[in-house]
Amino acid sequence: MKHIILIALLFFVSSLANASTMQLRGGQVSVSAGSPAHLITENLGEPRSKGVETVCKERARNGKCNSWVERETWFYRYRDLNWTIIVQEGIVQDIKWSRF
């Protein structure tokens, strides 16, 4: 039941034309930037595909990178919408959707 509620909420949120960053709510679950990424997989399952890149986590004043981290981009497809979820160190960084 939580899965159906979350999916219905994703569809509703997708109709908000001016929103680029999302907060997903379904039942007792609320997922937005800063939420643990496991909440997404528990409610939507594994992503359709994933991309992984290494990005700079912390820069020094001289512009050099002090530490690197892997950032994952998760892709979901539901009701003719593409969902892109950015995850870094197990935390949701951003949630976006597009029609194409």
Short mmCIF file of C-alpha atoms in Angstrom, two decimals:
data_model
loop_
_atom_site.label_atom_id
_atom_site.label_comp_id
_atom_site.label_asym_id
_atom_site.label_seq_id
_atom_site.Cartn_x
_atom_site.Cartn_y
_atom_site.Cartn_z
CA MET A 1 0.00 0.00 0.00
CA LYS A 2 2.88 2.39 0.79
CA HIS A 3 4.28 1.75 -2.69
CA ILE A 4 0.98 2.74 -4.35
CA ILE A 5 0.65 5.87 -2.21
CA LEU A 6 4.22 6.93 -2.97
CA ILE A 7 3.75 6.37 -6.70
CA ALA A 8 0.51 8.35 -6.69
CA LEU A 9 2.29 11.13 -4.84
CA LEU A 10 5.14 11.09 -7.37
CA PHE A 11 2.58 11.56 -10.13
CA PHE A 12 0.93 14.44 -8.26
CA VAL A 13 4.24 16.15 -7.57
CA SER A 14 5.18 15.82 -11.24
CA SER A 15 2.31 18.14 -12.12
CA LEU A 16 3.95 21.00 -10.23
CA ALA A 17 5.58 22.76 -13.19
CA ASN A 18 7.76 25.13 -11.20
CA ALA A 19 9.34 22.54 -8.92
CA SER A 20 12.80 21.28 -9.73
CA THR A 21 13.68 19.85 -6.33
CA MET A 22 11.14 17.45 -4.90
CA GLN A 23 10.00 16.18 -1.57
CA LEU A 24 8.31 12.80 -1.81
CA ARG A 25 5.71 11.78 0.74
CA GLY A 26 3.87 8.53 0.95
CA GLY A 27 2.21 7.09 4.03
CA GLN A 28 4.77 7.43 6.82
CA VAL A 29 7.63 8.06 4.39
CA SER A 30 8.95 11.49 3.45
CA VAL A 31 11.95 11.64 1.13
CA SER A 32 13.75 14.83 0.11
CA ALA A 33 17.29 16.14 -0.12
CA GLY A 34 19.06 15.04 3.06
CA SER A 35 17.01 11.86 3.51
CA PRO A 36 18.65 8.42 3.64
CA ALA A 37 18.72 6.85 0.17
CA HIS A 38 17.43 3.51 1.42
CA LEU A 39 13.97 5.09 1.79
CA ILE A 40 13.83 5.41 -2.01
CA THR A 41 14.78 1.78 -2.68
CA GLU A 42 12.46 0.50 0.05
CA ASN A 43 9.50 2.25 -1.58
CA LEU A 44 10.34 2.28 -5.31
CA GLY A 45 12.66 -0.72 -5.58
CA GLU A 46 15.99 -0.72 -7.32
CA PRO A 47 16.54 1.99 -9.95
CA ARG A 48 16.09 1.22 -13.63
CA SER A 49 19.74 2.16 -14.09
CA LYS A 50 22.55 3.87 -12.20
CA GLY A 51 25.45 6.09 -13.09
CA VAL A 52 28.49 6.58 -10.87
CA GLU A 53 31.01 9.40 -10.96
CA THR A 54 33.79 10.58 -8.68
CA VAL A 55 33.41 14.19 -7.57
CA CYS A 56 35.30 16.54 -5.30
CA LYS A 57 33.81 16.58 -1.81
CA GLU A 58 35.99 19.28 -0.27
CA ARG A 59 38.17 21.90 -1.95
CA ALA A 60 41.16 23.70 -0.52
CA ARG A 61 41.53 27.47 -0.84
CA ASN A 62 43.97 27.01 -3.69
CA GLY A 63 41.30 25.15 -5.69
CA LYS A 64 42.78 21.67 -5.32
CA CYS A 65 40.56 18.87 -4.10
CA ASN A 66 41.21 17.63 -0.55
CA SER A 67 38.85 14.65 -0.71
CA TRP A 68 36.90 12.75 -3.35
CA VAL A 69 33.62 10.87 -3.12
CA GLU A 70 31.46 8.74 -5.42
CA ARG A 71 28.14 10.26 -6.47
CA GLU A 72 25.43 7.99 -7.87
CA THR A 73 22.68 9.08 -10.23
CA TRP A 74 19.65 6.80 -10.00
CA PHE A 75 17.14 6.70 -12.85
CA TYR A 76 13.52 5.65 -12.45
CA ARG A 77 10.72 5.66 -15.06
CA TYR A 78 7.10 5.83 -13.99
CA ARG A 79 3.97 6.95 -15.89
CA ASP A 80 5.90 8.48 -18.76
CA LEU A 81 8.07 10.54 -16.41
CA ASN A 82 11.80 10.24 -15.87
CA TRP A 83 12.97 10.57 -12.28
CA THR A 84 16.60 11.39 -11.50
CA ILE A 85 17.82 11.01 -7.94
CA ILE A 86 21.33 12.08 -6.94
CA VAL A 87 22.80 10.06 -4.05
CA GLN A 88 26.10 10.73 -2.30
CA GLU A 89 27.36 8.73 0.68
CA GLY A 90 23.93 7.13 1.13
CA ILE A 91 22.12 10.48 1.32
CA VAL A 92 19.69 11.90 -1.25
CA GLN A 93 21.17 15.13 -2.62
CA ASP A 94 18.53 16.05 -5.22
CA ILE A 95 15.36 14.70 -6.85
CA LYS A 96 14.25 15.88 -10.30
CA TRP A 97 11.74 14.80 -12.89
CA SER A 98 11.21 15.41 -16.58
CA ARG A 99 8.67 14.39 -19.16
CA PHE A 100 11.28 13.41 -21.78
#
